[in-house]
PDB file of C-alpha atoms in Angstrom:
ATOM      1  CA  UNK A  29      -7.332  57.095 -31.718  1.00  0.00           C
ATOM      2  CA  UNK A  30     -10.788  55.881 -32.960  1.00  0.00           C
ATOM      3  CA  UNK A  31     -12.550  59.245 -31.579  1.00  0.00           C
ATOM      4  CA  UNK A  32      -9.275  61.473 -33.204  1.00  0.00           C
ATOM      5  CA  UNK A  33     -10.160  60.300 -36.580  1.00  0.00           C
ATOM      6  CA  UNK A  34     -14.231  60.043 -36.401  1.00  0.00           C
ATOM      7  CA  UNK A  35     -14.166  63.876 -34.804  1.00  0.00           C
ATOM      8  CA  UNK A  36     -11.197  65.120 -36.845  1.00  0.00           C
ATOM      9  CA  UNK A  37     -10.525  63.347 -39.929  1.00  0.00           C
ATOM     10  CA  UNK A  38     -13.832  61.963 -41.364  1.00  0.00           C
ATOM     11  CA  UNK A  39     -15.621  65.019 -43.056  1.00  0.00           C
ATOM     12  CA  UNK A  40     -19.317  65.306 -41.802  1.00  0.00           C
ATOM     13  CA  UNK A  41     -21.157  68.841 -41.119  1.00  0.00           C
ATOM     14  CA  UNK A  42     -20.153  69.497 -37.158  1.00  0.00           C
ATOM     15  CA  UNK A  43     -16.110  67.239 -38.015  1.00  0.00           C
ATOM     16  CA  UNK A  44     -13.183  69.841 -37.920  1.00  0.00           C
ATOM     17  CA  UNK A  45     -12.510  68.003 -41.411  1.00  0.00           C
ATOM     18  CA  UNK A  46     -15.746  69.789 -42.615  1.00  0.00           C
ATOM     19  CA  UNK A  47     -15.323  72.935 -40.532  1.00  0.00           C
ATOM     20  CA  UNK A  48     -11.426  73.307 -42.120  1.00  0.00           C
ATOM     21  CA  UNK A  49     -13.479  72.880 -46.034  1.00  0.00           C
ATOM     22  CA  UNK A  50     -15.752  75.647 -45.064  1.00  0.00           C
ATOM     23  CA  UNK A  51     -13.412  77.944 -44.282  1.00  0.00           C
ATOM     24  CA  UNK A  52     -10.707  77.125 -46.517  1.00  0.00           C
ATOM     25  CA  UNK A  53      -8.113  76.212 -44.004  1.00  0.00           C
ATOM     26  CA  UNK A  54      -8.651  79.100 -41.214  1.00  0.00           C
ATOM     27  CA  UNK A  55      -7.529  77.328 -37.691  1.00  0.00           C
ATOM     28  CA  UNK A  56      -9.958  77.490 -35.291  1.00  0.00           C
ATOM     29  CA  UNK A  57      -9.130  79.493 -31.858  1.00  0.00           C
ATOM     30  CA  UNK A  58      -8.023  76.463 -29.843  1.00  0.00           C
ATOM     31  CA  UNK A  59      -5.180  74.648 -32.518  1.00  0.00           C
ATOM     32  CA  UNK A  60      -3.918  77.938 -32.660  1.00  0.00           C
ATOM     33  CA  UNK A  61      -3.729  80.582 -29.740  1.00  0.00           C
ATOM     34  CA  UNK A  62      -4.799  84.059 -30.258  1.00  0.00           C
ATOM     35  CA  UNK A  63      -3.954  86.165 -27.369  1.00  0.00           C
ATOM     36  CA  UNK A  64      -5.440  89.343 -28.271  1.00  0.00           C
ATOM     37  CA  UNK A  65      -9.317  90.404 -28.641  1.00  0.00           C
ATOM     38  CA  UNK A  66      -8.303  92.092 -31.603  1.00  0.00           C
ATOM     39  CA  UNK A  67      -6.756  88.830 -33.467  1.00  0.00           C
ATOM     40  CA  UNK A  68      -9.321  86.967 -31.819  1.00  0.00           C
ATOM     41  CA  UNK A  69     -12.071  88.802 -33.325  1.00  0.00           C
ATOM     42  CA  UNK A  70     -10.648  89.118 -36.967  1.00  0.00           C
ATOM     43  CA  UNK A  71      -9.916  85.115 -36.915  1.00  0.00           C
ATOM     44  CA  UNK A  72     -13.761  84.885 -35.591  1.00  0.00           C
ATOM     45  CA  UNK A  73     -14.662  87.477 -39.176  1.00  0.00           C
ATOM     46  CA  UNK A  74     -12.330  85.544 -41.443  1.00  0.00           C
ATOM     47  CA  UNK A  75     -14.603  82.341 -41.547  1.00  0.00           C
ATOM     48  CA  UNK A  76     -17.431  84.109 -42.646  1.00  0.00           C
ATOM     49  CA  UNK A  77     -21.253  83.460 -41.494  1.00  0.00           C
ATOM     50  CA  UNK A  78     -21.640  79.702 -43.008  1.00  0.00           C
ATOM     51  CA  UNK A  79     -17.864  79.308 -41.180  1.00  0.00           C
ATOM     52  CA  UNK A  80     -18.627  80.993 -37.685  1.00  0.00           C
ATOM     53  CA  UNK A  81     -22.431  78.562 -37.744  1.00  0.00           C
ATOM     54  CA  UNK A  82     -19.757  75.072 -38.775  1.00  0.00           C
ATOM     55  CA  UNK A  83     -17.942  76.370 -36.043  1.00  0.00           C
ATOM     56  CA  UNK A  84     -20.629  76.762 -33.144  1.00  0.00           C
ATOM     57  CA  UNK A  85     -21.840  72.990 -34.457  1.00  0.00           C
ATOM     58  CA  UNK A  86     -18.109  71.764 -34.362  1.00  0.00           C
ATOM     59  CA  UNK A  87     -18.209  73.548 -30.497  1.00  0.00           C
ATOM     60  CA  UNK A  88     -21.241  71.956 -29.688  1.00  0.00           C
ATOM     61  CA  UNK A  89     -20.677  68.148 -30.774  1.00  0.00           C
ATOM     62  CA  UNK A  90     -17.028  67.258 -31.874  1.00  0.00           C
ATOM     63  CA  UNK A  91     -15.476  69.529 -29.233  1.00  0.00           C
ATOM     64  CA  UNK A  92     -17.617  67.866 -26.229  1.00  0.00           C
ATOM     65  CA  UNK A  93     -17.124  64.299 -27.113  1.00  0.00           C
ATOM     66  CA  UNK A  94     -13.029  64.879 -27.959  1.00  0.00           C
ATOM     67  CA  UNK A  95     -12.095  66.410 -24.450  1.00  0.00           C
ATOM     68  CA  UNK A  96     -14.110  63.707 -22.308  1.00  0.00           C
ATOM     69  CA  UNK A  97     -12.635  60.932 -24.309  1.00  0.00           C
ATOM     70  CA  UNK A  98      -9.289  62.502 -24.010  1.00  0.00           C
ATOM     71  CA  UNK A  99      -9.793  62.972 -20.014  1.00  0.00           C
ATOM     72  CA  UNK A 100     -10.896  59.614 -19.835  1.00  0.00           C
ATOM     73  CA  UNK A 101      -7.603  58.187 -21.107  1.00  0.00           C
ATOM     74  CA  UNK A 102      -5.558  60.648 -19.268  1.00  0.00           C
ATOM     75  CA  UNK A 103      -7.314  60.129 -15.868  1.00  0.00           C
ATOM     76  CA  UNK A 104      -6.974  55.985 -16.690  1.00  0.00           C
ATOM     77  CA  UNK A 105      -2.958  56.283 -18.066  1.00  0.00           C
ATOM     78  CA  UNK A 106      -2.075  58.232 -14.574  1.00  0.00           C
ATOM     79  CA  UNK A 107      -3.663  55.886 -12.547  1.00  0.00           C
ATOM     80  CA  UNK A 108      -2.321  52.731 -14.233  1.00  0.00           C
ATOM     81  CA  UNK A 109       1.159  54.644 -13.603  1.00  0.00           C
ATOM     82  CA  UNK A 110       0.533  55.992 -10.248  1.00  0.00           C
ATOM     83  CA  UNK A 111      -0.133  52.223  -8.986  1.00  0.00           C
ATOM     84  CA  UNK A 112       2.341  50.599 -11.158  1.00  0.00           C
ATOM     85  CA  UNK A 113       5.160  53.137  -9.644  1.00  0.00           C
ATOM     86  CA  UNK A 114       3.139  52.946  -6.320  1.00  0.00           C
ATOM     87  CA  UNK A 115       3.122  57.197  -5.649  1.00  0.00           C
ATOM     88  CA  UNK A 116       2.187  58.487  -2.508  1.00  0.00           C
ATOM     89  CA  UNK A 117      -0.805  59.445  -2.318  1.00  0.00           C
ATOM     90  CA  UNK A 118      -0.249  63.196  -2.824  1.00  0.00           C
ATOM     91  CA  UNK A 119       1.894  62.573  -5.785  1.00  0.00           C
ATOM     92  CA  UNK A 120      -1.062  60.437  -7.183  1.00  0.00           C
ATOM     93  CA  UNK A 121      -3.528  63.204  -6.742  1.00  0.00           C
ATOM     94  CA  UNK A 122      -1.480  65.844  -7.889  1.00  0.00           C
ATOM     95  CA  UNK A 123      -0.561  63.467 -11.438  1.00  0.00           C
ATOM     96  CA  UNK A 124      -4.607  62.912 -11.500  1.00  0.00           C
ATOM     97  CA  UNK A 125      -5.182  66.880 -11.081  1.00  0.00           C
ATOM     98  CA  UNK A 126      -3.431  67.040 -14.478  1.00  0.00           C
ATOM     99  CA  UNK A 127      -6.086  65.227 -15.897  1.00  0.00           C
ATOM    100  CA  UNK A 128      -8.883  67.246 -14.300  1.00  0.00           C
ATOM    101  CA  UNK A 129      -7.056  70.374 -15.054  1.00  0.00           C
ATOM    102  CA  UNK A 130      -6.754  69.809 -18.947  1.00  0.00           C
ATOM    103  CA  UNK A 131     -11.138  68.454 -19.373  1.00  0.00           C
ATOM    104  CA  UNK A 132     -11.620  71.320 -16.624  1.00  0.00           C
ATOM    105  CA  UNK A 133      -9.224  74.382 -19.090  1.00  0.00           C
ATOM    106  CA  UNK A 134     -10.795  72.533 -22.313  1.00  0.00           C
ATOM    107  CA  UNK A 135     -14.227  73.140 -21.898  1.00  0.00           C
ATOM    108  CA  UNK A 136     -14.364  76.390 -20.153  1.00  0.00           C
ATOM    109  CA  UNK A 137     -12.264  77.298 -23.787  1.00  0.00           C
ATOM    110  CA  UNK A 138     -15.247  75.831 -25.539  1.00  0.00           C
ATOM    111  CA  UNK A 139     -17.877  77.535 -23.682  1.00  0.00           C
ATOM    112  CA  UNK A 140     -15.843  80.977 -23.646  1.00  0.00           C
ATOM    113  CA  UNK A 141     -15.684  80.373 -27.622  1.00  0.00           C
ATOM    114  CA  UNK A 142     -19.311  79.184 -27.872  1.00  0.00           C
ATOM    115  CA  UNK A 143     -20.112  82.381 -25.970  1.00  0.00           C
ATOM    116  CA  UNK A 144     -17.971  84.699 -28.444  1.00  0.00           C
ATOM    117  CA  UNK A 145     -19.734  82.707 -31.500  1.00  0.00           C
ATOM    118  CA  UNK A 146     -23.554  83.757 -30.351  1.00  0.00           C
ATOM    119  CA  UNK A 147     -22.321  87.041 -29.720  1.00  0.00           C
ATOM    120  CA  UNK A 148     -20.572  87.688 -32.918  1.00  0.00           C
ATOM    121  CA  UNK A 149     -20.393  90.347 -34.185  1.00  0.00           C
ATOM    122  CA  UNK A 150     -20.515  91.825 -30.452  1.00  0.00           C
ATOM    123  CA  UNK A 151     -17.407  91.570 -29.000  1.00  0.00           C
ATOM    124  CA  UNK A 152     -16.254  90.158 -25.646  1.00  0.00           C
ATOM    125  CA  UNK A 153     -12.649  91.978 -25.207  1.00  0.00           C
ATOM    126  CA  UNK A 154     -12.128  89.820 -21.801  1.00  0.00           C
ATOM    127  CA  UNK A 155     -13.161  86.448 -23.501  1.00  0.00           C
ATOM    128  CA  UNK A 156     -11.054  87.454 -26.675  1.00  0.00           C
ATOM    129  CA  UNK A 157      -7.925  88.451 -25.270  1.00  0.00           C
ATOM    130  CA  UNK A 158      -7.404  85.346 -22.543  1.00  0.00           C
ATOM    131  CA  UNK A 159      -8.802  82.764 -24.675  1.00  0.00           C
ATOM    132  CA  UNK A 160      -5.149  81.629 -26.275  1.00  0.00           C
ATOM    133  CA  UNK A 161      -3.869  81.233 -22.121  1.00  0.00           C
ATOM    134  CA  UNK A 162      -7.218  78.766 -21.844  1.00  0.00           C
ATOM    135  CA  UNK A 163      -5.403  77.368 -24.894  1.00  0.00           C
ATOM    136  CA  UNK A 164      -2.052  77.315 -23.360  1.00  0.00           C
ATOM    137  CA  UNK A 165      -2.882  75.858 -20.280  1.00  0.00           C
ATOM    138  CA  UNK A 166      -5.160  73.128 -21.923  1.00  0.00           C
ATOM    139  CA  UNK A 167      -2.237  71.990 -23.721  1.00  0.00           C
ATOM    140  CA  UNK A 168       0.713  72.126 -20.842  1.00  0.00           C
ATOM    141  CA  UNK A 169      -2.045  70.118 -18.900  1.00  0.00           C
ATOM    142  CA  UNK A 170      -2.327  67.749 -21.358  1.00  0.00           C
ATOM    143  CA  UNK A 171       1.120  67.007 -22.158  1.00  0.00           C
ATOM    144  CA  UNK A 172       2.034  66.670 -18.583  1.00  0.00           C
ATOM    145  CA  UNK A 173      -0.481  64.416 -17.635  1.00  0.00           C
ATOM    146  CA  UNK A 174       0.593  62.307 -20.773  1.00  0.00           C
ATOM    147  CA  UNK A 175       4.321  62.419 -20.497  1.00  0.00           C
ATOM    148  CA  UNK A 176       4.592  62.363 -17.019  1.00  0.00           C
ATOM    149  CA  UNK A 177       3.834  58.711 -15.859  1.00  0.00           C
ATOM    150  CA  UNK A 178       5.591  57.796 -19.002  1.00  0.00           C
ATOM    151  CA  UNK A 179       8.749  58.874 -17.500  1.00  0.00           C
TER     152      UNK A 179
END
């Protein structure tokens, strides 16, 4: 909760606080799936050249330290529930693999939207049009390995 509101409440120059003030509201490509290089691209113009530079620096800092801390707690909650429910072993790895499979779809989104930012204005039609199904999947991932070993 600590990291939540240091990397996305608390306005600083690299905070998605700071990055939202700079480009008066626009939601950046992974809170909201764009699933077309055409979208993707006119999001990418909408936040203008101080917005698209934020962004890179909110890529490069905030959206590093957010997805490890998540995994971390992810990875820890399904093993606390793996043991405490006693899973077989495949079940165990397979409720882990959640884990892995949200860091792993999280920051291959952040370097496929770190790539698109120091190509801008070039654009990367493969990168743009899958980069809401990185987004997607990050998110199912995610969930599951939260709600899972609640249940």
């Amino acid at each position: 909760m600590t990291v939540f509101l240091i990397t996305h409440v608390i306005k600083f120059p690299g905070s998605l606080a700071y990055l939202m003030e700079v480009t008066q509201g626009q939601k950046i490509l992974d809170m909201q799936a764009s699933f077309s290089a055409d979208e993707t691209y006119q999001r990418l113009e909408a936040f203008g050249e101080l917005g698209r530079q934020m962004y890179l620096r909110t890529m490069l800092t905030v959206d590093v330290i957010f997805p490890v801390t998540v995994f971390l707690f992810l990875y820890l909650w399904g093993k606390y529930a793996s043991e405490q429910l006693n899973l077989r072993t495949s079940f165990r790895r397979c409720l882990l693999g959640l884990s892995v499979a949200y860091v792993a779809l999280d920051l291959f989104e952040n370097a496929s939207i770190v790539t698109m930012l120091l190509q801008f204005p070039e654009r990367l039609e493969v990168l743009g049009t899958y980069i809401g199904y990185l987004t997607r999947g990050k998110r199912m991932a995610m969930m599951g390995a939260f709600v899972i070993p609640a249940g």
